[in-house]
Amino acid sequence: MKKILCVLALIVCLTGCDTFTKMDNTPIKKVETFLNKYQTLDSDVLDSLDYVIAEETLFNSKQRDKYRDIIKTNYQKMTYKIKEEEIDGASATVTAEIEVIDYSKTMSEAETYKEENLNEFLENGEYSEAKFIDYRLDKLKEAKEKVKYTLDLTLTKVDEEWILDDLSKENEAKLNGLYNY
C-alpha cells in the first residue's frame, strides 16, 4: 500500500511540476520574470549595467560607482503592471506599464541649469565637465518624481519556449528612466 501511495504521489508531483513549468512558459510570465530581475538586481542585469557604465568615457571611477548606485535604486523602486498579451502563432507582444524615477526630467533640468549658470562649472577659468557631471549625479541621486511608460515587449516561441526578444533602445531608455532625454 505504501508503495502505491508513493508511486501516486510521485505521479502527482511530476504532473504538477510539468503543469507548473508550462504555466511559467507564457509570454506574460516571461515578461514578469524579466522585470522582476530588474527589481531584484539580478546578476545578469547588473553585469549589463556595468558594461554600459564602463563604456561611459566621461566618468571617473567615483562617478561610475555613483551612477551605478543611482540606476540600481531606480530598478529596485520600479513597479509594473501587465496590461495586455497578444499571441499570434510563434510571436507575442506583452504590453506592460512601468513606473520609474523620472531621470529624464532631472537630466534636462541639469542641462538648463548649466546653461544659465555656466560660471559654477568653471575651474581655472575653463569649463569643467567633471564638475558638471558631479552636479548632475547629485541631482539624479536626489530625484524622487516618478513617470509611467508603456513597454511593448515582443517574444518569439522557439522549440516550445517563449523567448523575450532584444530590447529596443527606446525600451532600454524607459527602464532607466531616461526616455525623452
C-alpha positions as a printed NumPy array, in Angstrom:
array([[  0.   ,   0.   ,   0.   ],
       [  2.823,   2.398,   0.887],
       [  4.481,   1.7  ,  -2.468],
       [  1.259,   2.521,  -4.325],
       [  0.87 ,   5.786,  -2.385],
       [  4.491,   6.692,  -3.092],
       [  4.03 ,   5.994,  -6.803],
       [  0.797,   8.026,  -6.872],
       [  2.484,  10.882,  -5.012],
       [  5.37 ,  10.804,  -7.477],
       [  2.984,  10.853, -10.456],
       [  1.033,  13.775,  -8.984],
       [  4.264,  15.649,  -8.264],
       [  5.662,  15.082, -11.741],
       [  2.383,  16.004, -13.405],
       [  2.082,  19.051, -11.206],
       [  5.677,  20.055, -11.847],
       [  5.141,  19.698, -15.6  ],
       [  1.982,  21.811, -15.374],
       [  3.859,  24.39 , -13.309],
       [  6.638,  24.517, -15.914],
       [  4.064,  25.044, -18.673],
       [  2.434,  27.823, -16.637],
       [  5.807,  29.586, -16.421],
       [  6.209,  29.313, -20.201],
       [  3.752,  32.038, -21.171],
       [  4.633,  35.421, -22.635],
       [  3.257,  37.195, -19.548],
       [  5.264,  35.018, -17.144],
       [  8.434,  35.573, -19.185],
       [  7.934,  39.355, -19.059],
       [  7.182,  39.244, -15.329],
       [ 10.367,  37.245, -14.759],
       [ 12.315,  39.736, -16.866],
       [ 11.012,  42.78 , -14.976],
       [ 11.476,  41.054, -11.614],
       [ 15.148,  40.588, -12.484],
       [ 15.475,  44.373, -12.597],
       [ 13.676,  44.83 ,  -9.289],
       [ 15.812,  42.201,  -7.55 ],
       [ 19.062,  43.355,  -9.162],
       [ 19.737,  40.019, -10.822],
       [ 23.399,  39.404, -11.664],
       [ 22.669,  39.476, -15.43 ],
       [ 21.059,  42.904, -15.062],
       [ 23.995,  44.196, -13.003],
       [ 26.523,  42.773, -15.481],
       [ 24.743,  44.569, -18.302],
       [ 24.655,  47.791, -16.271],
       [ 28.381,  47.503, -15.525],
       [ 29.114,  47.035, -19.221],
       [ 27.161,  50.166, -20.17 ],
       [ 28.744,  52.242, -17.416],
       [ 32.241,  51.078, -18.364],
       [ 31.613,  52.46 , -21.862],
       [ 30.977,  55.955, -20.44 ],
       [ 34.283,  57.699, -21.126],
       [ 33.45 ,  60.97 , -19.352],
       [ 33.023,  59.365, -15.903],
       [ 35.846,  58.786, -13.465],
       [ 35.675,  55.678, -11.246],
       [ 33.931,  57.501,  -8.374],
       [ 31.313,  58.871, -10.79 ],
       [ 30.786,  55.405, -12.312],
       [ 30.115,  53.955,  -8.856],
       [ 27.7  ,  56.75 ,  -8.005],
       [ 25.83 ,  56.385, -11.299],
       [ 25.631,  52.608, -10.824],
       [ 24.032,  53.114,  -7.397],
       [ 21.563,  55.634,  -8.833],
       [ 20.401,  53.26 , -11.56 ],
       [ 20.221,  50.334,  -9.128],
       [ 17.918,  52.401,  -6.909],
       [ 15.717,  53.095,  -9.913],
       [ 15.467,  49.401, -10.752],
       [ 14.572,  48.478,  -7.18 ],
       [ 11.862,  51.133,  -6.986],
       [ 10.389,  50.263, -10.383],
       [  6.825,  48.982, -10.366],
       [  4.94 ,  47.439, -13.248],
       [  1.551,  46.213, -14.372],
       [  0.939,  43.845, -17.245],
       [ -1.728,  45.439, -19.434],
       [ -2.168,  43.118, -22.39 ],
       [ -0.912,  39.988, -24.103],
       [ -1.317,  39.28 , -27.81 ],
       [ -0.242,  35.935, -29.238],
       [ -0.069,  35.303, -32.966],
       [  1.367,  31.859, -33.602],
       [  5.02 ,  31.889, -32.559],
       [  5.052,  35.645, -31.917],
       [  3.705,  37.542, -28.943],
       [  3.607,  41.077, -27.618],
       [  3.153,  41.867, -23.964],
       [  2.276,  45.427, -23.044],
       [  3.448,  46.489, -19.603],
       [  3.183,  49.82 , -17.839],
       [  6.206,  50.628, -15.709],
       [  6.733,  53.413, -13.227],
       [ 10.309,  54.577, -12.707],
       [ 12.14 ,  57.604, -11.351],
       [ 11.987,  60.41 , -13.92 ],
       [ 15.704,  60.858, -14.568],
       [ 14.937,  62.327, -17.983],
       [ 13.387,  65.396, -16.401],
       [ 16.281,  65.701, -13.963],
       [ 18.837,  65.486, -16.773],
       [ 17.049,  68.189, -18.78 ],
       [ 16.812,  70.446, -15.73 ],
       [ 20.537,  69.963, -15.065],
       [ 21.358,  70.951, -18.655],
       [ 19.211,  74.08 , -18.353],
       [ 20.854,  74.941, -15.043],
       [ 24.305,  74.538, -16.599],
       [ 23.403,  76.873, -19.478],
       [ 22.103,  79.518, -17.081],
       [ 24.911,  79.157, -14.515],
       [ 27.964,  78.171, -16.526],
       [ 30.287,  80.061, -14.181],
       [ 29.551,  77.486, -11.44 ],
       [ 31.203,  74.835, -13.571],
       [ 34.422,  76.69 , -14.29 ],
       [ 37.756,  75.568, -12.984],
       [ 40.728,  77.879, -13.535],
       [ 38.54 ,  79.893, -15.902],
       [ 37.68 ,  76.868, -18.083],
       [ 34.521,  74.774, -18.234],
       [ 34.926,  71.557, -16.192],
       [ 32.882,  68.629, -17.47 ],
       [ 33.791,  66.702, -14.302],
       [ 32.235,  69.425, -12.111],
       [ 29.059,  69.346, -14.156],
       [ 28.891,  65.539, -14.054],
       [ 29.222,  65.651, -10.255],
       [ 26.407,  68.221, -10.111],
       [ 24.181,  66.159, -12.407],
       [ 24.826,  62.942, -10.458],
       [ 23.896,  64.723,  -7.224],
       [ 20.63 ,  65.84 ,  -8.809],
       [ 19.912,  62.329, -10.101],
       [ 20.507,  60.928,  -6.633],
       [ 18.001,  63.427,  -5.176],
       [ 15.348,  62.707,  -7.825],
       [ 12.114,  61.284,  -6.459],
       [  9.465,  62.176,  -9.062],
       [  8.22 ,  59.178, -10.992],
       [  6.971,  58.726, -14.526],
       [  4.951,  55.981, -16.21 ],
       [  5.955,  54.463, -19.519],
       [  4.394,  51.779, -21.679],
       [  6.636,  48.976, -22.893],
       [  5.64 ,  46.754, -25.787],
       [  7.855,  43.709, -25.333],
       [  7.986,  41.12 , -28.085],
       [  8.62 ,  37.425, -27.666],
       [  9.244,  34.55 , -30.032],
       [  8.432,  30.905, -29.424],
       [ 11.443,  28.696, -30.134],
       [ 11.196,  24.933, -29.538],
       [  8.026,  25.442, -27.448],
       [  9.794,  28.01 , -25.228],
       [  8.839,  31.701, -25.199],
       [ 11.961,  33.854, -25.526],
       [ 11.983,  37.6  , -24.935],
       [ 13.357,  39.449, -27.977],
       [ 16.138,  42.015, -27.563],
       [ 15.02 ,  45.301, -26.059],
       [ 14.745,  48.323, -28.282],
       [ 16.832,  51.385, -27.366],
       [ 13.544,  53.115, -26.55 ],
       [ 12.532,  50.432, -24.049],
       [ 16.027,  50.465, -22.5  ],
       [ 15.745,  54.226, -22.009],
       [ 12.319,  53.788, -20.411],
       [ 13.6  ,  51.156, -17.967],
       [ 16.41 ,  53.515, -16.992],
       [ 14.062,  56.479, -16.541],
       [ 15.827,  58.34 , -19.337],
       [ 13.264,  58.24 , -22.131],
       [ 12.808,  61.611, -23.887],
       [ 16.225,  62.828, -22.762]])
